[in-house]
PDB file of C-alpha atoms and ligand atoms in Angstrom:
ATOM      1  CA  MET A 299     140.491 -87.059 -54.846  1.00 53.00           C
ATOM      2  CA  ALA A 300     138.284 -83.986 -54.510  1.00 60.00           C
ATOM      3  CA  ALA A 301     134.746 -84.187 -55.854  1.00 63.00           C
ATOM      4  CA  THR A 302     133.845 -81.585 -58.462  1.00 77.00           C
ATOM      5  CA  PRO A 303     130.518 -79.699 -58.437  1.00 77.00           C
ATOM      6  CA  SER A 304     129.392 -81.825 -61.379  1.00 81.00           C
ATOM      7  CA  ASP A 305     130.174 -84.993 -59.346  1.00 83.00           C
ATOM      8  CA  ASP A 306     128.023 -83.592 -56.558  1.00 87.00           C
ATOM      9  CA  ARG A 307     125.151 -83.029 -58.966  1.00 92.00           C
ATOM     10  CA  LYS A 308     125.569 -86.477 -60.464  1.00 94.00           C
ATOM     11  CA  TYR A 309     125.588 -88.177 -57.071  1.00 96.00           C
ATOM     12  CA  ARG A 310     122.626 -86.149 -55.839  1.00 95.00           C
ATOM     13  CA  HIS A 311     120.646 -87.220 -58.874  1.00 96.00           C
ATOM     14  CA  GLN A 312     121.692 -90.859 -58.339  1.00 97.00           C
ATOM     15  CA  ARG A 313     120.586 -90.666 -54.702  1.00 97.00           C
ATOM     16  CA  GLU A 314     117.151 -89.403 -55.713  1.00 97.00           C
ATOM     17  CA  ARG A 315     116.839 -92.334 -58.088  1.00 97.00           C
ATOM     18  CA  LEU A 316     117.960 -94.716 -55.345  1.00 98.00           C
ATOM     19  CA  ALA A 317     115.241 -93.358 -53.039  1.00 98.00           C
ATOM     20  CA  ASP A 318     112.693 -93.949 -55.837  1.00 98.00           C
ATOM     21  CA  THR A 319     113.926 -97.529 -56.219  1.00 98.00           C
ATOM     22  CA  LEU A 320     113.649 -98.154 -52.481  1.00 98.00           C
ATOM     23  CA  ARG A 321     110.121 -96.735 -52.491  1.00 98.00           C
ATOM     24  CA  GLU A 322     109.201 -99.108 -55.323  1.00 98.00           C
ATOM     25  CA  ARG A 323     110.708-101.973 -53.340  1.00 97.00           C
ATOM     26  CA  GLY A 324     108.409-101.249 -50.410  1.00 97.00           C
ATOM     27  CA  ILE A 325     110.145 -98.715 -48.139  1.00 98.00           C
ATOM     28  CA  THR A 326     107.378 -96.292 -47.123  1.00 97.00           C
ATOM     29  CA  ASP A 327     108.911 -94.265 -44.274  1.00 98.00           C
ATOM     30  CA  GLY A 328     109.590 -90.815 -45.727  1.00 98.00           C
ATOM     31  CA  ARG A 329     112.089 -89.915 -42.998  1.00 98.00           C
ATOM     32  CA  VAL A 330     114.164 -92.985 -43.829  1.00 98.00           C
ATOM     33  CA  LEU A 331     114.072 -92.181 -47.556  1.00 98.00           C
ATOM     34  CA  SER A 332     115.113 -88.569 -46.882  1.00 98.00           C
ATOM     35  CA  ALA A 333     118.037 -89.791 -44.786  1.00 98.00           C
ATOM     36  CA  ILE A 334     119.174 -92.112 -47.608  1.00 98.00           C
ATOM     37  CA  GLU A 335     118.894 -89.169 -49.999  1.00 97.00           C
ATOM     38  CA  ALA A 336     121.105 -87.090 -47.727  1.00 97.00           C
ATOM     39  CA  VAL A 337     124.029 -89.452 -47.042  1.00 98.00           C
ATOM     40  CA  PRO A 338     126.851 -89.523 -49.637  1.00 97.00           C
ATOM     41  CA  ARG A 339     127.150 -93.319 -49.905  1.00 98.00           C
ATOM     42  CA  HIS A 340     129.892 -92.945 -52.546  1.00 97.00           C
ATOM     43  CA  ALA A 341     132.190 -91.656 -49.788  1.00 97.00           C
ATOM     44  CA  PHE A 342     131.730 -94.927 -47.852  1.00 97.00           C
ATOM     45  CA  VAL A 343     132.828 -97.252 -50.659  1.00 97.00           C
ATOM     46  CA  ASP A 344     136.181 -97.897 -52.306  1.00 95.00           C
ATOM     47  CA  PRO A 345     136.933 -95.182 -54.921  1.00 94.00           C
ATOM     48  CA  ALA A 346     137.090 -97.911 -57.589  1.00 95.00           C
ATOM     49  CA  LEU A 347     133.454 -98.828 -56.819  1.00 96.00           C
ATOM     50  CA  ARG A 348     131.985 -95.315 -56.735  1.00 95.00           C
ATOM     51  CA  ASP A 349     130.058 -95.810 -59.944  1.00 94.00           C
ATOM     52  CA  ARG A 350     128.093 -98.522 -58.171  1.00 97.00           C
ATOM     53  CA  ALA A 351     127.588 -96.634 -54.901  1.00 97.00           C
ATOM     54  CA  TYR A 352     123.933 -95.818 -55.635  1.00 97.00           C
ATOM     55  CA  ALA A 353     122.928 -99.150 -57.120  1.00 97.00           C
ATOM     56  CA  ASP A 354     120.842-101.140 -54.651  1.00 97.00           C
ATOM     57  CA  GLU A 355     123.590-103.627 -53.830  1.00 97.00           C
ATOM     58  CA  ALA A 356     126.015-104.557 -51.059  1.00 97.00           C
ATOM     59  CA  LEU A 357     129.681-103.799 -51.830  1.00 97.00           C
ATOM     60  CA  PRO A 358     132.954-105.074 -50.341  1.00 96.00           C
ATOM     61  CA  ILE A 359     134.708-102.838 -47.786  1.00 95.00           C
ATOM     62  CA  GLY A 360     137.711-105.111 -47.086  1.00 94.00           C
ATOM     63  CA  LEU A 361     138.389-107.827 -44.487  1.00 93.00           C
ATOM     64  CA  ASN A 362     135.583-109.932 -45.995  1.00 92.00           C
ATOM     65  CA  GLN A 363     132.989-107.411 -44.836  1.00 94.00           C
ATOM     66  CA  THR A 364     130.417-105.453 -46.830  1.00 95.00           C
ATOM     67  CA  ILE A 365     128.518-102.186 -46.717  1.00 96.00           C
ATOM     68  CA  SER A 366     124.911-103.423 -46.587  1.00 96.00           C
ATOM     69  CA  GLN A 367     122.582-103.054 -49.550  1.00 97.00           C
ATOM     70  CA  PRO A 368     120.678 -99.733 -49.325  1.00 98.00           C
ATOM     71  CA  PHE A 369     117.379-101.647 -49.204  1.00 98.00           C
ATOM     72  CA  THR A 370     118.606-103.540 -46.134  1.00 98.00           C
ATOM     73  CA  VAL A 371     119.741-100.334 -44.415  1.00 98.00           C
ATOM     74  CA  ALA A 372     116.385 -98.696 -45.159  1.00 98.00           C
ATOM     75  CA  TYR A 373     114.497-101.795 -43.999  1.00 98.00           C
ATOM     76  CA  GLN A 374     116.350-102.105 -40.686  1.00 98.00           C
ATOM     77  CA  THR A 375     116.133 -98.359 -40.064  1.00 98.00           C
ATOM     78  CA  SER A 376     112.371 -98.426 -40.707  1.00 98.00           C
ATOM     79  CA  LEU A 377     111.900-101.257 -38.203  1.00 98.00           C
ATOM     80  CA  LEU A 378     113.812 -99.284 -35.550  1.00 98.00           C
ATOM     81  CA  GLU A 379     111.149 -96.530 -35.646  1.00 97.00           C
ATOM     82  CA  VAL A 380     113.699 -93.865 -34.774  1.00 98.00           C
ATOM     83  CA  ALA A 381     112.418 -90.673 -33.127  1.00 96.00           C
ATOM     84  CA  PRO A 382     114.642 -87.567 -32.971  1.00 96.00           C
ATOM     85  CA  ASP A 383     117.072 -87.702 -30.012  1.00 97.00           C
ATOM     86  CA  ASP A 384     116.637 -91.456 -29.615  1.00 98.00           C
ATOM     87  CA  ARG A 385     119.747 -93.239 -28.405  1.00 98.00           C
ATOM     88  CA  ILE A 386     120.606 -95.899 -30.964  1.00 98.00           C
ATOM     89  CA  LEU A 387     123.313 -98.538 -30.667  1.00 99.00           C
ATOM     90  CA  GLU A 388     124.651-100.144 -33.823  1.00 98.00           C
ATOM     91  CA  VAL A 389     126.568-103.428 -33.690  1.00 98.00           C
ATOM     92  CA  GLY A 390     128.889-103.636 -36.711  1.00 98.00           C
ATOM     93  CA  THR A 391     130.045-100.140 -37.753  1.00 98.00           C
ATOM     94  CA  GLY A 392     131.681-101.465 -40.940  1.00 97.00           C
ATOM     95  CA  SER A 393     131.942 -98.527 -43.349  1.00 98.00           C
ATOM     96  CA  GLY A 394     129.982 -96.168 -41.065  1.00 98.00           C
ATOM     97  CA  TYR A 395     127.155 -95.735 -43.586  1.00 98.00           C
ATOM     98  CA  GLN A 396     124.320 -97.009 -41.377  1.00 98.00           C
ATOM     99  CA  SER A 397     125.552 -94.731 -38.582  1.00 98.00           C
ATOM    100  CA  ALA A 398     125.379 -91.735 -40.924  1.00 98.00           C
ATOM    101  CA  VAL A 399     121.808 -92.627 -41.917  1.00 98.00           C
ATOM    102  CA  LEU A 400     120.838 -92.793 -38.239  1.00 98.00           C
ATOM    103  CA  CYS A 401     122.448 -89.382 -37.619  1.00 98.00           C
ATOM    104  CA  GLU A 402     120.404 -87.932 -40.472  1.00 98.00           C
ATOM    105  CA  MET A 403     117.290 -89.228 -38.665  1.00 98.00           C
ATOM    106  CA  GLY A 404     118.263 -87.120 -35.654  1.00 98.00           C
ATOM    107  CA  ALA A 405     119.369 -90.041 -33.466  1.00 98.00           C
ATOM    108  CA  ARG A 406     122.229 -90.024 -30.976  1.00 98.00           C
ATOM    109  CA  VAL A 407     124.349 -92.804 -32.377  1.00 98.00           C
ATOM    110  CA  PHE A 408     126.675 -95.278 -30.643  1.00 98.00           C
ATOM    111  CA  SER A 409     128.428 -97.909 -32.740  1.00 98.00           C
ATOM    112  CA  VAL A 410     130.677-100.878 -31.959  1.00 98.00           C
ATOM    113  CA  GLU A 411     132.981-102.658 -34.444  1.00 98.00           C
ATOM    114  CA  ARG A 412     135.273-105.637 -33.863  1.00 97.00           C
ATOM    115  CA  HIS A 413     137.744-104.878 -36.690  1.00 97.00           C
ATOM    116  CA  GLU A 414     139.958-102.077 -35.508  1.00 97.00           C
ATOM    117  CA  ASP A 415     141.110-100.932 -38.952  1.00 96.00           C
ATOM    118  CA  LEU A 416     137.565-100.773 -40.358  1.00 97.00           C
ATOM    119  CA  LEU A 417     136.577 -98.765 -37.329  1.00 98.00           C
ATOM    120  CA  ALA A 418     139.507 -96.362 -37.718  1.00 98.00           C
ATOM    121  CA  ARG A 419     138.530 -95.704 -41.317  1.00 98.00           C
ATOM    122  CA  ALA A 420     134.830 -95.252 -40.510  1.00 98.00           C
ATOM    123  CA  ARG A 421     135.597 -92.949 -37.609  1.00 98.00           C
ATOM    124  CA  ARG A 422     137.785 -90.713 -39.755  1.00 98.00           C
ATOM    125  CA  LEU A 423     135.190 -90.501 -42.519  1.00 98.00           C
ATOM    126  CA  LEU A 424     132.209 -89.836 -40.215  1.00 98.00           C
ATOM    127  CA  ASN A 425     134.206 -87.095 -38.600  1.00 98.00           C
ATOM    128  CA  GLU A 426     135.165 -85.544 -41.951  1.00 98.00           C
ATOM    129  CA  LEU A 427     131.524 -85.560 -43.045  1.00 98.00           C
ATOM    130  CA  GLY A 428     130.414 -83.985 -39.767  1.00 98.00           C
ATOM    131  CA  TYR A 429     128.491 -86.974 -38.368  1.00 98.00           C
ATOM    132  CA  ASP A 430     128.717 -87.119 -34.599  1.00 98.00           C
ATOM    133  CA  VAL A 431     128.936 -90.837 -33.774  1.00 98.00           C
ATOM    134  CA  ARG A 432     130.415 -92.326 -30.627  1.00 98.00           C
ATOM    135  CA  THR A 433     132.340 -95.414 -31.645  1.00 98.00           C
ATOM    136  CA  ARG A 434     134.076 -98.225 -29.841  1.00 98.00           C
ATOM    137  CA  HIS A 435     136.377-101.063 -30.819  1.00 98.00           C
ATOM    138  CA  GLY A 436     135.107-104.273 -29.261  1.00 98.00           C
ATOM    139  CA  ASP A 437     132.614-107.118 -29.229  1.00 98.00           C
ATOM    140  CA  GLY A 438     129.158-105.707 -29.855  1.00 98.00           C
ATOM    141  CA  THR A 439     127.397-108.907 -28.738  1.00 98.00           C
ATOM    142  CA  LYS A 440     128.001-107.497 -25.259  1.00 98.00           C
ATOM    143  CA  GLY A 441     126.296-104.248 -26.246  1.00 98.00           C
ATOM    144  CA  TRP A 442     127.734-101.052 -24.779  1.00 98.00           C
ATOM    145  CA  PRO A 443     126.504-100.931 -21.172  1.00 98.00           C
ATOM    146  CA  ALA A 444     128.041 -97.538 -20.387  1.00 98.00           C
ATOM    147  CA  PHE A 445     125.476 -95.729 -22.544  1.00 98.00           C
ATOM    148  CA  ALA A 446     122.473 -98.038 -22.027  1.00 98.00           C
ATOM    149  CA  PRO A 447     119.515 -98.050 -22.073  1.00 98.00           C
ATOM    150  CA  TYR A 448     118.908 -97.632 -25.802  1.00 98.00           C
ATOM    151  CA  ASP A 449     115.726 -96.728 -27.640  1.00 98.00           C
ATOM    152  CA  GLY A 450     116.968 -98.867 -30.477  1.00 98.00           C
ATOM    153  CA  ILE A 451     119.699-101.407 -31.192  1.00 98.00           C
ATOM    154  CA  VAL A 452     120.477-102.491 -34.743  1.00 98.00           C
ATOM    155  CA  VAL A 453     122.724-105.454 -35.473  1.00 98.00           C
ATOM    156  CA  THR A 454     124.160-105.319 -38.985  1.00 98.00           C
ATOM    157  CA  ALA A 455     125.686-108.831 -39.015  1.00 97.00           C
ATOM    158  CA  GLY A 456     123.867-112.183 -39.046  1.00 97.00           C
ATOM    159  CA  ALA A 457     123.362-113.803 -35.632  1.00 97.00           C
ATOM    160  CA  SER A 458     122.707-117.462 -34.846  1.00 95.00           C
ATOM    161  CA  ASP A 459     120.677-116.331 -31.855  1.00 95.00           C
ATOM    162  CA  VAL A 460     119.882-113.169 -29.937  1.00 96.00           C
ATOM    163  CA  PRO A 461     122.681-112.002 -27.622  1.00 97.00           C
ATOM    164  CA  ALA A 462     121.045-111.639 -24.190  1.00 96.00           C
ATOM    165  CA  PRO A 463     123.001-108.478 -23.238  1.00 97.00           C
ATOM    166  CA  LEU A 464     121.390-106.613 -26.131  1.00 98.00           C
ATOM    167  CA  LEU A 465     117.875-107.367 -24.875  1.00 97.00           C
ATOM    168  CA  ARG A 466     118.846-106.209 -21.398  1.00 96.00           C
ATOM    169  CA  GLN A 467     120.159-102.891 -22.735  1.00 97.00           C
ATOM    170  CA  LEU A 468     116.824-101.896 -24.303  1.00 98.00           C
ATOM    171  CA  ARG A 469     114.929 -99.117 -22.601  1.00 97.00           C
ATOM    172  CA  GLU A 470     111.934-100.121 -20.489  1.00 97.00           C
ATOM    173  CA  PRO A 471     108.686 -98.460 -21.581  1.00 96.00           C
ATOM    174  CA  SER A 472     107.547 -95.443 -19.563  1.00 95.00           C
ATOM    175  CA  GLU A 473     105.010 -92.635 -19.858  1.00 94.00           C
ATOM    176  CA  GLU A 474     107.472 -90.550 -21.895  1.00 92.00           C
ATOM    177  CA  HIS A 475     108.999 -93.266 -24.083  1.00 93.00           C
ATOM    178  CA  PRO A 476     107.954 -96.509 -25.748  1.00 94.00           C
ATOM    179  CA  GLY A 477     110.085 -99.564 -24.962  1.00 97.00           C
ATOM    180  CA  GLY A 478     113.346-100.029 -26.880  1.00 98.00           C
ATOM    181  CA  ARG A 479     113.481-102.034 -30.123  1.00 98.00           C
ATOM    182  CA  LEU A 480     116.189-104.524 -31.151  1.00 98.00           C
ATOM    183  CA  VAL A 481     116.412-105.207 -34.889  1.00 98.00           C
ATOM    184  CA  ILE A 482     118.599-108.220 -35.628  1.00 98.00           C
ATOM    185  CA  PRO A 483     118.957-110.775 -38.431  1.00 98.00           C
ATOM    186  CA  VAL A 484     118.704-114.204 -36.750  1.00 98.00           C
ATOM    187  CA  GLY A 485     119.371-117.627 -38.283  1.00 96.00           C
ATOM    188  CA  GLY A 486     123.071-118.411 -38.619  1.00 84.00           C
ATOM    189  CA  ARG A 487     125.379-118.432 -41.624  1.00 85.00           C
ATOM    190  CA  GLY A 488     123.011-119.804 -44.260  1.00 88.00           C
ATOM    191  CA  GLY A 489     120.575-116.897 -44.079  1.00 95.00           C
ATOM    192  CA  GLN A 490     118.664-114.984 -41.456  1.00 97.00           C
ATOM    193  CA  THR A 491     115.184-113.743 -40.671  1.00 98.00           C
ATOM    194  CA  MET A 492     114.959-110.068 -39.786  1.00 98.00           C
ATOM    195  CA  THR A 493     113.625-110.080 -36.263  1.00 98.00           C
ATOM    196  CA  ARG A 494     112.407-107.277 -34.036  1.00 98.00           C
ATOM    197  CA  PHE A 495     112.177-107.467 -30.258  1.00 98.00           C
ATOM    198  CA  ALA A 496     110.369-104.686 -28.434  1.00 98.00           C
ATOM    199  CA  ARG A 497     110.646-104.257 -24.696  1.00 98.00           C
ATOM    200  CA  THR A 498     107.142-104.257 -23.204  1.00 97.00           C
ATOM    201  CA  GLY A 499     107.861-104.139 -19.460  1.00 96.00           C
ATOM    202  CA  THR A 500     110.465-104.357 -16.741  1.00 91.00           C
ATOM    203  CA  GLY A 501     110.655-108.135 -16.346  1.00 90.00           C
ATOM    204  CA  PRO A 502     113.241-110.440 -17.942  1.00 86.00           C
ATOM    205  CA  HIS A 503     110.617-111.890 -20.306  1.00 91.00           C
ATOM    206  CA  ASP A 504     108.797-108.697 -21.195  1.00 96.00           C
ATOM    207  CA  TYR A 505     109.623-108.651 -24.896  1.00 97.00           C
ATOM    208  CA  GLU A 506     107.450-108.941 -27.948  1.00 98.00           C
ATOM    209  CA  ARG A 507     109.011-110.685 -30.956  1.00 98.00           C
ATOM    210  CA  GLU A 508     108.106-110.188 -34.621  1.00 98.00           C
ATOM    211  CA  ASP A 509     109.637-111.918 -37.654  1.00 98.00           C
ATOM    212  CA  PHE A 510     110.047-110.224 -41.030  1.00 98.00           C
ATOM    213  CA  HIS A 511     111.772-111.026 -44.361  1.00 96.00           C
ATOM    214  CA  SER A 512     114.849-113.169 -45.061  1.00 97.00           C
ATOM    215  CA  PHE A 513     118.304-111.705 -45.610  1.00 97.00           C
ATOM    216  CA  ARG A 514     121.893-112.852 -45.863  1.00 96.00           C
ATOM    217  CA  PHE A 515     124.417-110.925 -43.764  1.00 96.00           C
ATOM    218  CA  VAL A 516     128.095-111.434 -43.006  1.00 94.00           C
ATOM    219  CA  PRO A 517     128.329-113.359 -39.711  1.00 95.00           C
ATOM    220  CA  LEU A 518     128.199-111.821 -36.278  1.00 96.00           C
ATOM    221  CA  VAL A 519     131.266-113.050 -34.359  1.00 95.00           C
ATOM    222  CA  GLY A 520     131.523-112.652 -30.607  1.00 95.00           C
ATOM    223  CA  GLU A 521     131.235-113.988 -27.113  1.00 93.00           C
ATOM    224  CA  HIS A 522     127.422-114.063 -26.980  1.00 90.00           C
ATOM    225  CA  GLU A 523     127.191-115.736 -30.342  1.00 86.00           C
ATOM    226  CA  GLU A 524     127.429-119.330 -31.591  1.00 79.00           C
ATOM    227  CA  ASN A 525     128.333-118.687 -35.255  1.00 76.00           C
ATOM    228  CA  GLU A 526     131.072-121.125 -36.290  1.00 60.00           C
TER     229      GLU A 526
HETATM  230  N1  SAH B 816     126.624-101.326 -40.788  1.00 66.23           N
HETATM  231  C1  SAH B 816     127.721-101.544 -41.702  1.00 66.23           C
HETATM  232  C2  SAH B 816     127.682-102.938 -42.280  1.00 66.23           C
HETATM  233  C3  SAH B 816     128.912-103.664 -41.919  1.00 66.23           C
HETATM  234  S1  SAH B 816     128.964-105.404 -42.204  1.00 66.23           S
HETATM  235  C4  SAH B 816     127.767-100.469 -42.764  1.00 66.23           C
HETATM  236  O1  SAH B 816     126.849 -99.628 -42.812  1.00 66.23           O
HETATM  237  O2  SAH B 816     128.723-100.428 -43.546  1.00 66.23           O
HETATM  238  C5  SAH B 816     128.920-106.005 -40.542  1.00 66.23           C
HETATM  239  C6  SAH B 816     130.034-105.561 -39.636  1.00 66.23           C
HETATM  240  O3  SAH B 816     129.834-106.207 -38.367  1.00 66.23           O
HETATM  241  C7  SAH B 816     131.433-105.957 -40.081  1.00 66.23           C
HETATM  242  O4  SAH B 816     132.213-104.803 -40.184  1.00 66.23           O
HETATM  243  C8  SAH B 816     131.930-106.885 -38.966  1.00 66.23           C
HETATM  244  O5  SAH B 816     133.309-106.737 -38.696  1.00 66.23           O
HETATM  245  C9  SAH B 816     131.096-106.429 -37.784  1.00 66.23           C
HETATM  246  N2  SAH B 816     130.934-107.385 -36.685  1.00 66.23           N
HETATM  247  C10 SAH B 816     130.723-108.718 -36.729  1.00 66.23           C
HETATM  248  N3  SAH B 816     130.609-109.219 -35.483  1.00 66.23           N
HETATM  249  C11 SAH B 816     130.741-108.157 -34.615  1.00 66.23           C
HETATM  250  C12 SAH B 816     130.714-108.012 -33.198  1.00 66.23           C
HETATM  251  N4  SAH B 816     130.527-109.060 -32.376  1.00 66.23           N
HETATM  252  N5  SAH B 816     130.873-106.778 -32.685  1.00 66.23           N
HETATM  253  C13 SAH B 816     131.086-105.705 -33.487  1.00 66.23           C
HETATM  254  N6  SAH B 816     131.127-105.779 -34.817  1.00 66.23           N
HETATM  255  C14 SAH B 816     130.950-106.985 -35.382  1.00 66.23           C
END
């Protein structure tokens, strides 16, 4: 169904209001808010749910998965501290929305999804909208070694613990670049704490860990993961 110019205006207006809401809820990074204002979230949800696309809520995308709440996307993206041209790996492509937001921030985006049909749909849509995302069907708890190291890794499903391969695929700090950041909800099925690991050196224990707010994500399922 083609969008009419008046739909475009309506959605643009709704996106501006969404950015205002996110600002009120504590998102302060202007680049993140501009990216949210730029991505047509209504295209990433089921046509029957388009009226709710710019409410600050998670929505079903099939196969028991959800497109994350805009606040959560903005929160995780803020914690990643994305600089233009950063290489960012996303675990859990889902609808593709978070990938699109990262593209709008100027990142080079890599994204892994375990459900092949969700990935096929996301890939088609990202392509149609002109977002250049490299995607892969597979288990993201293993990361994506071929394109490592990453300046940022964002996990958009709830983990029971931190998959070790993801830490290893973060960039080591150098004169030109800060160390890579891993943003991951940790805590198992009942609820998770948003956690950020930043690589501080070259050794296996050179990571700084910070804990943030609580969230509830769909579970991360994979080899380097104990979720039942
Ligand atoms: N970032 C998505 C949110 C998707 S919900 C968006 O913007 O729409 C989380 C996604 O993680 C689901 O699609 C789920 O299938 C996927 N997932 C769970 N475990 C995974 C794993 N080990 N590797 C890759 N994807 C995984």
